[in-house]
Amino acid sequence: MSLSGNPMIQKELRQRMRERRGWILPSLYLVALSAVVCLVYYMITEPRGYSDVISYNSTETQGYQVGVGLFLAAAYTQLGLLLLLAPIFSAGALTIEKEQRTLAGLLTSLLGPAKIWWGKFAASLLFVLLLLVAGLPILTVAFAFGGIGIWEVFITTLTMVIILGTMSAIGLYWSSAFRRSVHATAVSYVTVIVLTVVPWIIYIVAATGTRDDSVYSVPYWARFALYANPVFFLTTSFVPRAQLYPAWCWCLVVFISVSVLCVLLALRNIRRSGDIS
Amino acid sequence: MIEVEQIRKKYKDTEALAGFNLSVADGELFGLIGPNGAGKSTLMKILATLIHSSEGSASIAGIDVARDPESVKRVVGYMPDQPGLYQDMRVREFLEFFAAAFAVPKNKQRAAVEIALERSNLTQRGQSFVEELSFGMKQRLVLAKTLLHDPKLLILDEPATGLDPIARIDLREQLKKLNAEGVTIFISSYILSDLEDICDRVALITAGKNAADAQGQSVLVLQSPGSQMQIYEIDFLGDATFAAARANEAPGVRVLEATQSRLLVEIDGTNIEAARLLQFLVMAGVVVTRFDHPAPSLERRYRQVFGAKQP
């Protein structure tokens, strides 16, 4: 399962970087991320200007507040953009082999379903991670203002890697289940939307009428739905290290469980796809 | 090399294979013919480990296809009908990828790719993108890819479909050469003249079962190794009994069929013996108006077996 020992990964990355979207998407992604960060900076500091931001007058916006504001804006924007982009790479990964009739060649080689899956998964995740890493300099602009340290950047990035890994696994499952890329991509987007929106609706409905606004005051099943929400998972990472348990840890368990389930189902589908290859 | 016993493949509503039997010997060039939907591709997919049979058994080189597909993959090269290619890869990259996918040792991959390029006459096109190749070149590339791991058995499902006559001739020659090198070849094709030219034996399949010709044979012998028998059709004017008697007098000639104006003879020998027979008949006073090979016999036999069953 190593990266270097699997010819699929090299092939996939080479083909991906040859496509026009190989450079267009990272460019657009960075432009969008930068634009959001600039806008948020303007909204926080305007009309006082930067000189007032760093003043020590308690009624003025403090530097660390700008730092935290920029960091949160960059992190949520990054997650939003990458949730939009991840299905593009994973949902078409196996369907393209079916569409161009190359799956039979792979299945009759000595790669086997596990190596085919791993190659596709690693290649699609690596491309999304490339975008994530490319956005890190923008995320770390917050360092200049204070309020954000290495730990915050690390745990946020780790959380996003787990979220994107799960989204790639879901996309690959749909890719193994459908014959056409357009169908697999559409269903992957529906899954992302359902995971992002539905848990909040469930949570809001369940929280209506509860005494306090703590997550733990809502019924267990409503909280469980929230643990599968990528935005909530990212939010749970913005806490001190000691408070990662229980919310962040529960989210981690749910995301890893979903990923494992998707892997097993995708492998089963790949094994059975000899007929349509 | 291939042993198939009572193999069945059931889908929800249909039975693609309904108890088919097959035995292909080591080193044979063996054909499979039958109408559309007869089960040819299904059988080939089972042998290539792409799908599982519902019942029955299939083995290749003594290895059970269902129980040990990994070992089967090591000895089989499979070329599906309408094989796909990565159009955005270079020819050399494509072969390098499959050499790695077939677990060719790293120190031998380069040599394997060079041999494959040479075999497919694509050495000059190594840096070209696959999409730039002609259809015939692409087909040669797929065959070269199939041979990267030196398989003992080649399973080819309609390899000549869409090829122009020159590419078909090239393919036939390549298959003959591979077979001479010891590779067993199991091939299906609708181009019966191609199969007749290259195959030793051909199995008949219809509705997932073995089909039989008028003589009850489900496997037709086309060429016996070492045999130089040739069939000729001779049209003539005049007395049929006289012509048949003269032909029978010629050395190494046997009259198979004699009608009012036509003889069907078997000549033991090459074109030289055939020319001698023609000379002999003319010298003996038979007025020969045509001396030629008959229409391809496989086509005739195919029509006999499947002709009435075609919609």
Coordinates of C-alpha atoms in Angstrom, one line a residue:
Chain A
M1 CA 0.0 0.0 0.0
S2 CA 3.0 2.3 -0.3
L3 CA 2.9 5.3 -2.5
S4 CA 6.0 4.4 -4.6
G5 CA 5.1 0.7 -5.0
N6 CA 1.8 1.3 -6.7
P7 CA 2.0 2.2 -10.4
M8 CA -1.6 3.4 -10.3
I9 CA -0.6 6.5 -8.2
Q10 CA 2.1 7.6 -10.6
K11 CA -0.1 7.1 -13.6
E12 CA -3.1 8.9 -12.0
L13 CA -1.0 11.9 -10.9
R14 CA 0.7 12.2 -14.3
Q15 CA -2.5 12.1 -16.2
R16 CA -4.1 14.6 -13.7
M17 CA -1.3 17.1 -14.0
R18 CA -1.6 16.9 -17.8
E19 CA -5.2 18.0 -17.7
R20 CA -6.0 21.7 -18.0
R21 CA -7.7 21.6 -14.7
G22 CA -4.4 20.5 -13.2
W23 CA -3.3 24.2 -13.1
I24 CA -6.6 26.0 -13.5
L25 CA -8.2 24.6 -10.3
P26 CA -5.3 25.4 -8.0
S27 CA -5.1 28.9 -9.5
L28 CA -8.8 29.6 -9.1
Y29 CA -8.8 28.0 -5.6
L30 CA -6.0 30.3 -4.4
V31 CA -7.6 33.4 -6.0
A32 CA -10.9 32.6 -4.2
L33 CA -9.2 31.9 -0.9
S34 CA -7.1 35.1 -1.1
A35 CA -10.2 37.2 -2.0
V36 CA -12.1 35.9 1.0
V37 CA -9.2 36.6 3.4
C38 CA -8.8 40.1 2.0
L39 CA -12.5 40.8 2.3
V40 CA -12.6 39.5 5.9
Y41 CA -9.5 41.6 6.7
Y42 CA -11.2 44.7 5.3
M43 CA -14.5 44.0 7.2
I44 CA -12.6 43.6 10.5
T45 CA -10.4 46.6 10.2
E46 CA -12.5 49.0 8.3
P47 CA -13.0 51.9 8.9
R48 CA -10.4 52.1 11.6
G49 CA -7.4 51.1 9.4
Y50 CA -4.5 49.0 10.3
S51 CA -2.8 51.5 12.7
D52 CA -5.8 51.3 15.0
V53 CA -5.9 47.6 14.9
I54 CA -2.6 47.2 16.6
S55 CA -3.3 49.9 19.2
Y56 CA -3.7 48.7 22.8
N57 CA -6.9 50.7 23.3
S58 CA -9.4 48.0 24.6
T59 CA -12.3 49.6 22.7
E60 CA -10.5 49.1 19.4
T61 CA -10.1 45.8 17.5
Q62 CA -7.0 44.0 18.8
G63 CA -4.4 42.4 16.6
Y64 CA -5.1 38.9 17.9
Q65 CA -8.8 39.4 17.0
V66 CA -7.8 40.1 13.4
G67 CA -5.5 37.0 13.5
V68 CA -8.3 34.7 14.8
G69 CA -10.8 36.3 12.4
L70 CA -8.6 35.8 9.4
F71 CA -7.7 32.2 10.4
L72 CA -11.3 31.1 10.9
A73 CA -12.4 32.8 7.6
A74 CA -9.5 31.1 5.8
A75 CA -10.2 27.7 7.4
Y76 CA -13.9 27.6 6.7
T77 CA -13.4 28.9 3.2
Q78 CA -10.8 26.3 2.5
L79 CA -13.1 23.6 3.8
G80 CA -16.0 24.9 1.7
L81 CA -13.9 25.0 -1.5
L82 CA -12.2 21.7 -1.0
L83 CA -15.6 20.0 -0.2
L84 CA -16.7 21.3 -3.6
L85 CA -13.5 20.1 -5.4
A86 CA -13.0 16.7 -3.7
P87 CA -15.9 14.9 -5.5
I88 CA -14.6 16.1 -8.9
F89 CA -11.4 14.0 -8.4
S90 CA -12.7 11.0 -6.6
A91 CA -16.2 10.4 -8.1
G92 CA -14.9 10.1 -11.6
A93 CA -11.8 8.0 -10.8
L94 CA -13.3 4.6 -11.4
T95 CA -16.1 5.5 -13.7
I96 CA -13.6 7.0 -16.2
E97 CA -12.0 3.5 -16.4
K98 CA -15.4 2.0 -17.2
E99 CA -16.2 4.7 -19.7
Q100 CA -13.0 4.4 -21.6
R101 CA -13.1 0.5 -21.2
T102 CA -9.7 0.3 -19.5
L103 CA -11.0 -1.4 -16.3
A104 CA -10.7 -4.9 -17.8
G105 CA -7.0 -4.2 -18.4
L106 CA -6.5 -3.2 -14.7
L107 CA -8.6 -6.1 -13.3
T108 CA -6.7 -8.7 -15.4
S109 CA -3.3 -7.3 -14.3
L110 CA -1.8 -8.2 -11.0
L111 CA -2.8 -5.0 -9.4
G112 CA -6.0 -6.4 -7.8
P113 CA -9.0 -4.4 -6.4
A114 CA -7.2 -3.2 -3.3
K115 CA -4.3 -1.7 -5.2
I116 CA -6.6 -0.2 -7.8
W117 CA -8.6 1.4 -5.0
W118 CA -5.6 2.6 -3.1
G119 CA -4.1 4.1 -6.3
K120 CA -7.2 6.0 -7.1
F121 CA -7.8 7.1 -3.5
A122 CA -4.2 8.3 -3.0
A123 CA -4.1 10.1 -6.3
S124 CA -7.4 12.0 -5.7
L125 CA -6.6 12.8 -2.1
L126 CA -3.0 13.9 -3.0
F127 CA -4.4 16.4 -5.5
V128 CA -6.8 17.8 -2.9
L129 CA -4.0 17.9 -0.3
L130 CA -1.9 19.8 -2.9
L131 CA -4.6 22.5 -2.8
L132 CA -4.7 22.4 1.0
V133 CA -1.0 22.8 1.3
A134 CA -1.0 25.5 -1.3
G135 CA -3.5 27.4 0.9
L136 CA -1.3 27.1 4.0
P137 CA 0.6 30.4 3.5
I138 CA -2.7 32.2 3.4
L139 CA -3.9 30.4 6.5
T140 CA -0.7 31.3 8.3
V141 CA -1.1 35.0 7.5
A142 CA -2.8 35.0 10.9
F143 CA 0.6 34.4 12.6
A144 CA 1.5 38.1 11.8
F145 CA -1.5 39.3 13.9
G146 CA -1.2 36.9 16.8
G147 CA -3.9 34.8 18.5
I148 CA -3.0 31.8 16.4
G149 CA -0.2 29.4 16.9
I150 CA 1.4 26.3 15.3
W151 CA -1.0 24.0 17.2
E152 CA -4.1 25.6 15.8
V153 CA -2.8 25.4 12.2
F154 CA -1.8 21.8 12.8
I155 CA -5.0 20.5 14.3
T156 CA -7.1 22.4 11.7
T157 CA -5.1 21.0 8.9
L158 CA -5.2 17.5 10.3
T159 CA -9.0 17.7 10.7
M160 CA -9.3 18.9 7.1
V161 CA -7.1 16.0 5.9
I162 CA -9.5 13.5 7.7
I163 CA -12.6 15.2 6.3
L164 CA -11.2 15.3 2.8
G165 CA -10.0 11.6 3.1
T166 CA -13.6 10.6 4.0
M167 CA -15.1 12.7 1.2
S168 CA -12.7 11.0 -1.3
A169 CA -13.6 7.6 0.1
I170 CA -17.3 8.4 -0.4
G171 CA -16.7 9.7 -3.9
L172 CA -14.8 6.6 -4.8
Y173 CA -17.6 4.4 -3.4
W174 CA -20.1 6.2 -5.7
S175 CA -17.5 5.9 -8.5
S176 CA -17.4 2.1 -8.0
A177 CA -21.2 1.9 -7.9
F178 CA -22.1 3.8 -11.0
R179 CA -21.1 3.4 -14.7
R180 CA -21.0 7.0 -15.6
S181 CA -18.9 9.8 -14.1
V182 CA -21.8 12.3 -14.3
H183 CA -24.0 10.1 -12.1
A184 CA -21.3 9.4 -9.6
T185 CA -20.3 13.1 -9.3
A186 CA -23.9 14.2 -8.9
V187 CA -24.6 11.6 -6.2
S188 CA -21.3 12.6 -4.5
Y189 CA -22.3 16.2 -4.4
V190 CA -25.7 15.2 -3.0
T191 CA -23.9 13.2 -0.2
V192 CA -21.7 16.2 0.6
I193 CA -24.7 18.5 0.8
V194 CA -26.7 16.0 2.9
L195 CA -23.8 15.6 5.3
T196 CA -23.3 19.3 5.6
V197 CA -26.9 20.5 5.8
V198 CA -29.1 17.7 7.2
P199 CA -27.2 17.2 10.6
W200 CA -27.7 21.0 11.3
I201 CA -31.4 20.8 10.6
I202 CA -31.7 17.7 12.8
Y203 CA -29.7 19.5 15.5
I204 CA -31.7 22.7 15.3
V205 CA -35.0 20.7 15.5
A206 CA -33.7 18.6 18.4
A207 CA -32.3 21.6 20.2
T208 CA -35.5 23.6 20.1
G209 CA -36.9 23.7 23.5
T210 CA -33.8 22.6 25.4
R211 CA -32.8 24.7 28.4
D212 CA -29.2 25.6 27.4
D213 CA -27.4 26.0 24.1
S214 CA -24.7 23.4 24.8
V215 CA -24.2 20.6 22.3
Y216 CA -24.6 18.1 25.1
S217 CA -28.1 19.3 26.0
V218 CA -29.6 17.8 22.8
P219 CA -30.5 14.1 22.5
Y220 CA -27.7 11.7 21.7
W221 CA -29.0 10.8 18.2
A222 CA -29.1 14.4 17.2
R223 CA -25.6 14.9 18.4
F224 CA -24.5 11.8 16.5
A225 CA -25.8 13.3 13.3
L226 CA -23.8 16.4 14.0
Y227 CA -20.6 14.3 14.4
A228 CA -20.9 13.3 10.7
N229 CA -21.0 17.0 9.7
P230 CA -17.7 18.2 8.1
V231 CA -18.3 21.8 9.2
F232 CA -19.0 20.8 12.8
F233 CA -15.9 18.5 12.8
L234 CA -13.8 21.5 11.7
T235 CA -15.4 23.7 14.4
T236 CA -14.6 21.1 17.1
S237 CA -10.9 21.5 16.2
F238 CA -10.9 25.3 17.2
V239 CA -10.7 24.4 20.9
P240 CA -7.8 24.1 23.4
R241 CA -5.9 20.8 23.2
A242 CA -7.4 19.5 26.4
Q243 CA -11.0 20.0 25.1
L244 CA -10.7 17.9 21.9
Y245 CA -12.5 15.1 23.8
P246 CA -15.3 14.3 23.4
A247 CA -16.7 16.2 20.4
W248 CA -13.6 16.2 18.1
C249 CA -12.8 12.6 19.1
W250 CA -16.4 11.4 18.4
C251 CA -16.3 13.2 15.0
L252 CA -13.0 11.4 14.3
V253 CA -14.5 8.0 15.1
V254 CA -17.6 8.7 12.9
F255 CA -15.5 9.9 9.9
I256 CA -13.1 7.0 10.1
S257 CA -16.1 4.6 10.4
V258 CA -17.7 6.1 7.3
S259 CA -14.4 5.8 5.4
V260 CA -13.9 2.2 6.3
L261 CA -17.5 1.3 5.3
C262 CA -17.0 3.1 2.0
V263 CA -13.7 1.3 1.4
L264 CA -15.2 -2.1 2.0
L265 CA -18.2 -1.4 -0.2
A266 CA -16.0 0.0 -3.0
L267 CA -13.7 -3.0 -2.9
R268 CA -16.7 -5.3 -3.2
N269 CA -18.0 -3.3 -6.2
I270 CA -14.6 -3.3 -7.9
R271 CA -14.4 -7.1 -7.6
R272 CA -17.8 -7.4 -9.2
S273 CA -17.1 -4.9 -12.0
G274 CA -15.6 -7.5 -14.4
D275 CA -18.9 -7.7 -16.2
I276 CA -19.1 -4.1 -17.1
S277 CA -15.5 -3.6 -17.9
Chain B
M1 CA -3.8 -25.7 -21.4
I2 CA -7.5 -24.9 -21.0
E3 CA -10.0 -27.3 -19.5
V4 CA -13.6 -26.3 -19.1
E5 CA -16.3 -28.6 -17.8
Q6 CA -20.0 -28.1 -17.7
I7 CA -19.5 -24.4 -17.1
R8 CA -22.6 -22.2 -16.5
K9 CA -23.1 -18.5 -16.0
K10 CA -26.4 -17.3 -14.9
Y11 CA -27.6 -13.7 -14.8
K12 CA -30.9 -12.5 -13.4
D13 CA -33.1 -13.5 -16.4
T14 CA -30.7 -15.2 -18.7
E15 CA -28.2 -18.0 -18.8
A16 CA -25.1 -16.9 -20.8
L17 CA -23.4 -20.3 -20.5
A18 CA -25.4 -23.4 -20.1
G19 CA -23.0 -26.3 -19.6
F20 CA -20.2 -25.6 -22.1
N21 CA -17.2 -28.0 -22.4
L22 CA -13.8 -27.2 -23.9
S23 CA -10.3 -28.6 -24.0
V24 CA -7.4 -26.8 -25.6
A25 CA -4.0 -28.4 -25.7
D26 CA -0.7 -26.7 -25.0
G27 CA 0.7 -24.8 -28.1
E28 CA -2.6 -24.9 -30.0
L29 CA -4.1 -22.0 -31.9
F30 CA -7.7 -22.6 -31.1
G31 CA -10.7 -20.7 -32.3
L32 CA -14.2 -20.1 -30.9
I33 CA -17.1 -19.3 -33.2
G34 CA -20.8 -18.8 -32.7
P35 CA -23.5 -16.3 -33.3
N36 CA -24.1 -13.1 -31.3
G37 CA -25.0 -13.8 -27.7
A38 CA -23.7 -17.3 -27.9
G39 CA -21.6 -16.9 -24.8
K40 CA -18.1 -16.4 -26.3
S41 CA -17.2 -13.2 -24.5
T42 CA -18.7 -14.6 -21.2
L43 CA -16.5 -17.7 -21.5
M44 CA -13.4 -15.6 -22.2
K45 CA -14.1 -13.3 -19.3
I46 CA -14.4 -16.3 -16.9
L47 CA -11.1 -17.7 -18.2
A48 CA -9.5 -14.2 -17.8
T49 CA -10.8 -14.1 -14.1
L50 CA -13.0 -11.1 -14.8
I51 CA -16.2 -12.8 -13.8
H52 CA -17.0 -16.0 -11.8
S53 CA -19.0 -18.9 -13.3
S54 CA -22.2 -19.9 -11.5
E55 CA -21.5 -23.7 -11.9
G56 CA -18.9 -26.0 -13.4
S57 CA -15.1 -25.7 -13.5
A58 CA -12.5 -24.0 -15.6
S59 CA -8.7 -24.4 -15.3
I60 CA -5.8 -23.0 -17.1
A61 CA -2.4 -24.7 -17.0
G62 CA -3.9 -26.9 -14.3
I63 CA -4.8 -23.9 -12.1
D64 CA -8.4 -23.5 -11.1
V65 CA -9.6 -20.1 -12.4
A66 CA -12.1 -19.5 -9.5
R67 CA -9.8 -20.7 -6.7
D68 CA -6.5 -19.1 -7.7
P69 CA -7.1 -16.1 -10.0
E70 CA -3.8 -14.5 -9.1
S71 CA -1.8 -17.5 -10.5
V72 CA -4.0 -17.6 -13.6
K73 CA -3.4 -13.9 -14.2
R74 CA 0.3 -14.6 -14.3
V75 CA 0.0 -17.1 -17.2
V76 CA -2.8 -15.4 -19.2
G77 CA -2.8 -12.4 -21.4
Y78 CA -6.3 -11.2 -22.1
M79 CA -7.4 -8.8 -24.9
P80 CA -11.1 -7.9 -24.6
D81 CA -13.3 -6.9 -27.5
Q82 CA -13.1 -3.1 -27.9
P83 CA -10.1 -2.8 -25.5
G84 CA -9.6 0.6 -24.0
L85 CA -6.5 2.7 -24.0
Y86 CA -5.3 5.7 -22.0
Q87 CA -5.4 8.2 -24.8
D88 CA -3.5 10.9 -22.8
M89 CA -0.5 8.7 -22.1
R90 CA 2.6 8.3 -24.3
V91 CA 3.0 4.8 -25.9
R92 CA 6.1 4.1 -23.8
E93 CA 4.5 5.3 -20.5
F94 CA 1.5 3.1 -21.3
L95 CA 3.7 0.0 -21.6
E96 CA 5.8 1.0 -18.6
F97 CA 2.6 1.3 -16.5
F98 CA 1.4 -2.1 -17.5
A99 CA 4.8 -3.7 -17.1
A100 CA 4.7 -2.5 -13.4
A101 CA 1.0 -3.6 -13.1
F102 CA 2.0 -7.1 -14.3
A103 CA 4.7 -7.1 -11.6
V104 CA 7.5 -7.5 -14.2
P105 CA 10.7 -7.1 -12.1
K106 CA 12.0 -3.5 -12.1
N107 CA 15.3 -4.5 -13.7
K108 CA 13.5 -6.3 -16.5
Q109 CA 10.8 -3.7 -17.2
R110 CA 12.9 -1.6 -19.6
A111 CA 13.8 -4.6 -21.7
A112 CA 10.2 -5.9 -21.6
V113 CA 8.9 -2.5 -22.9
E114 CA 11.6 -2.4 -25.7
I115 CA 10.5 -5.9 -26.8
A116 CA 6.9 -4.9 -26.7
L117 CA 7.6 -1.8 -28.8
E118 CA 9.5 -3.9 -31.3
R119 CA 6.9 -6.6 -31.4
S120 CA 4.2 -4.0 -32.2
N121 CA 6.4 -2.1 -34.7
L122 CA 6.0 1.0 -32.5
T123 CA 9.6 1.7 -31.6
Q124 CA 9.5 4.9 -33.5
R125 CA 6.3 6.0 -31.8
G126 CA 7.4 5.5 -28.2
Q127 CA 7.1 9.2 -27.4
S128 CA 3.8 9.7 -29.3
F129 CA 0.6 10.1 -27.4
V130 CA -1.7 7.0 -27.7
E131 CA -4.5 9.3 -29.2
E132 CA -2.2 10.0 -32.1
L133 CA -1.9 6.4 -33.2
S134 CA -4.1 4.8 -36.0
F135 CA -6.6 2.2 -35.0
G136 CA -4.4 -0.6 -36.3
M137 CA -1.4 0.7 -34.2
K138 CA -3.6 1.0 -31.1
Q139 CA -4.7 -2.7 -31.6
R140 CA -1.0 -3.7 -31.9
L141 CA -0.2 -1.7 -28.8
V142 CA -2.9 -3.5 -26.8
L143 CA -1.6 -6.8 -28.0
A144 CA 1.9 -5.8 -27.0
K145 CA 0.7 -4.8 -23.6
T146 CA -1.0 -8.2 -23.3
L147 CA 2.3 -9.9 -23.9
L148 CA 4.4 -7.8 -21.5
H149 CA 4.5 -10.5 -18.8
D150 CA 5.2 -13.3 -21.3
P151 CA 1.9 -15.2 -20.8
K152 CA 1.7 -18.9 -21.8
L153 CA -1.9 -18.4 -23.0
L154 CA -3.4 -15.5 -25.0
I155 CA -7.2 -15.1 -24.8
L156 CA -8.3 -12.8 -27.7
D157 CA -11.9 -11.7 -27.9
E158 CA -12.6 -10.4 -31.4
P159 CA -9.1 -8.9 -31.9
A160 CA -9.6 -8.2 -35.6
T161 CA -12.8 -6.1 -35.3
G162 CA -12.5 -2.8 -37.1
L163 CA -9.0 -3.5 -38.6
D164 CA -8.3 -2.8 -42.2
P165 CA -7.2 -5.8 -44.4
I166 CA -3.5 -4.9 -44.0
A167 CA -3.7 -4.7 -40.3
R168 CA -5.7 -8.0 -40.2
I169 CA -2.9 -9.7 -42.2
D170 CA -0.3 -8.2 -39.8
L171 CA -2.3 -9.5 -36.9
R172 CA -2.6 -13.0 -38.3
E173 CA 1.1 -13.1 -39.0
Q174 CA 1.9 -11.9 -35.5
L175 CA -0.4 -14.6 -34.0
K176 CA 1.2 -17.3 -36.1
K177 CA 4.6 -16.1 -35.0
L178 CA 3.6 -16.1 -31.3
N179 CA 2.1 -19.5 -31.7
A180 CA 5.3 -20.8 -33.3
E181 CA 7.2 -19.4 -30.2
G182 CA 5.1 -21.7 -28.0
V183 CA 2.2 -19.4 -26.9
T184 CA -1.2 -21.1 -26.8
I185 CA -3.8 -18.8 -28.4
F186 CA -7.5 -19.0 -27.8
I187 CA -9.3 -16.6 -30.1
S188 CA -12.8 -15.7 -31.1
S189 CA -13.7 -13.9 -34.3
Y190 CA -16.4 -13.3 -36.8
I191 CA -13.9 -13.2 -39.6
L192 CA -14.0 -16.9 -40.3
S193 CA -11.4 -16.7 -43.1
D194 CA -8.9 -15.4 -40.6
L195 CA -9.6 -18.2 -38.2
E196 CA -9.4 -20.7 -41.0
D197 CA -6.0 -19.4 -42.0
I198 CA -4.5 -19.6 -38.5
C199 CA -6.4 -22.0 -36.3
D200 CA -5.7 -25.7 -35.7
R201 CA -9.1 -26.3 -34.3
V202 CA -12.3 -24.4 -33.8
A203 CA -15.1 -25.0 -31.2
L204 CA -18.7 -24.2 -32.0
I205 CA -20.9 -22.5 -29.4
T206 CA -24.5 -21.5 -29.4
A207 CA -26.9 -20.5 -26.6
G208 CA -24.1 -21.1 -24.1
K209 CA -23.7 -24.8 -25.1
N210 CA -21.5 -26.8 -27.5
A211 CA -23.0 -26.8 -31.0
A212 CA -22.4 -29.6 -33.5
D213 CA -22.1 -29.8 -37.2
A214 CA -23.9 -32.4 -39.4
Q215 CA -21.4 -35.0 -38.5
G216 CA -22.0 -34.4 -34.8
Q217 CA -18.6 -32.7 -34.3
S218 CA -18.5 -29.7 -31.9
V219 CA -14.8 -29.1 -32.5
L220 CA -13.7 -28.7 -36.2
V221 CA -10.2 -29.7 -37.1
L222 CA -8.9 -27.2 -39.6
Q223 CA -5.2 -27.9 -39.8
S224 CA -3.3 -31.0 -38.7
P225 CA 0.2 -30.1 -37.8
G226 CA 2.7 -31.2 -40.4
S227 CA 0.0 -31.9 -43.0
Q228 CA 0.3 -30.5 -46.5
M229 CA -3.1 -31.5 -47.7
Q230 CA -4.7 -29.1 -50.1
I231 CA -8.3 -29.1 -51.4
Y232 CA -8.9 -28.0 -55.0
E233 CA -12.0 -27.5 -57.1
I234 CA -11.7 -28.4 -60.8
D235 CA -14.3 -27.4 -63.3
F236 CA -14.2 -29.1 -66.7
L237 CA -16.1 -29.8 -69.9
G238 CA -16.9 -33.3 -71.1
D239 CA -17.3 -36.7 -69.5
A240 CA -17.2 -36.7 -65.6
T241 CA -16.3 -40.3 -65.2
F242 CA -13.3 -39.9 -67.5
A243 CA -12.1 -36.8 -65.7
A244 CA -12.5 -38.4 -62.3
A245 CA -10.6 -41.5 -63.4
R246 CA -7.7 -39.4 -64.8
A247 CA -7.5 -37.4 -61.6
N248 CA -7.4 -40.5 -59.5
E249 CA -4.5 -41.8 -61.6
A250 CA -2.4 -38.8 -60.6
P251 CA 0.1 -39.4 -57.8
G252 CA -0.9 -38.1 -54.4
V253 CA -4.4 -37.1 -55.5
R254 CA -7.7 -38.3 -54.1
V255 CA -11.1 -37.5 -55.6
L256 CA -13.4 -36.4 -52.8
E257 CA -16.5 -35.5 -54.9
A258 CA -17.4 -35.8 -58.5
T259 CA -20.4 -34.1 -60.2
Q260 CA -21.3 -33.6 -63.8
S261 CA -18.8 -30.7 -64.4
R262 CA -16.8 -30.4 -61.2
L263 CA -14.3 -32.4 -59.2
L264 CA -13.3 -31.8 -55.6
V265 CA -9.8 -33.3 -55.0
E266 CA -7.4 -33.6 -52.2
I267 CA -3.7 -33.1 -53.1
D268 CA -1.0 -34.3 -50.8
G269 CA 1.7 -31.6 -51.4
T270 CA 2.4 -28.0 -52.2
N271 CA 1.4 -25.8 -55.1
I272 CA 4.0 -27.6 -57.2
E273 CA 2.0 -30.9 -56.9
A274 CA -1.2 -28.9 -57.7
A275 CA 0.5 -27.5 -60.9
R276 CA 1.6 -31.0 -61.8
L277 CA -2.0 -32.3 -61.4
L278 CA -3.3 -29.6 -63.7
Q279 CA -0.7 -30.4 -66.3
F280 CA -1.4 -34.1 -66.0
L281 CA -5.2 -33.6 -66.5
V282 CA -4.7 -31.3 -69.6
M283 CA -2.2 -33.7 -71.1
A284 CA -4.7 -36.6 -70.5
G285 CA -7.3 -34.7 -72.5
V286 CA -9.5 -33.2 -69.8
V287 CA -10.8 -29.7 -70.8
V288 CA -10.2 -27.8 -67.5
T289 CA -12.0 -24.5 -67.3
R290 CA -11.2 -23.6 -63.7
F291 CA -8.7 -24.9 -61.2
D292 CA -8.9 -23.3 -57.8
H293 CA -9.4 -23.6 -54.0
P294 CA -13.0 -24.0 -53.1
A295 CA -14.9 -21.4 -51.0
P296 CA -13.6 -21.4 -47.4
S297 CA -14.8 -24.5 -45.8
L298 CA -15.2 -23.0 -42.3
E299 CA -17.7 -20.4 -43.7
R300 CA -19.6 -23.3 -45.3
R301 CA -19.6 -25.3 -42.2
Y302 CA -20.6 -22.3 -40.1
R303 CA -23.5 -21.7 -42.4
Q304 CA -24.5 -25.4 -42.0
V305 CA -24.4 -25.2 -38.2
F306 CA -25.7 -21.7 -37.5
G307 CA -27.3 -20.6 -40.8
A308 CA -30.8 -21.7 -40.0
K309 CA -30.6 -20.4 -36.4
Q310 CA -29.7 -16.8 -37.4
P311 CA -32.7 -14.4 -37.1

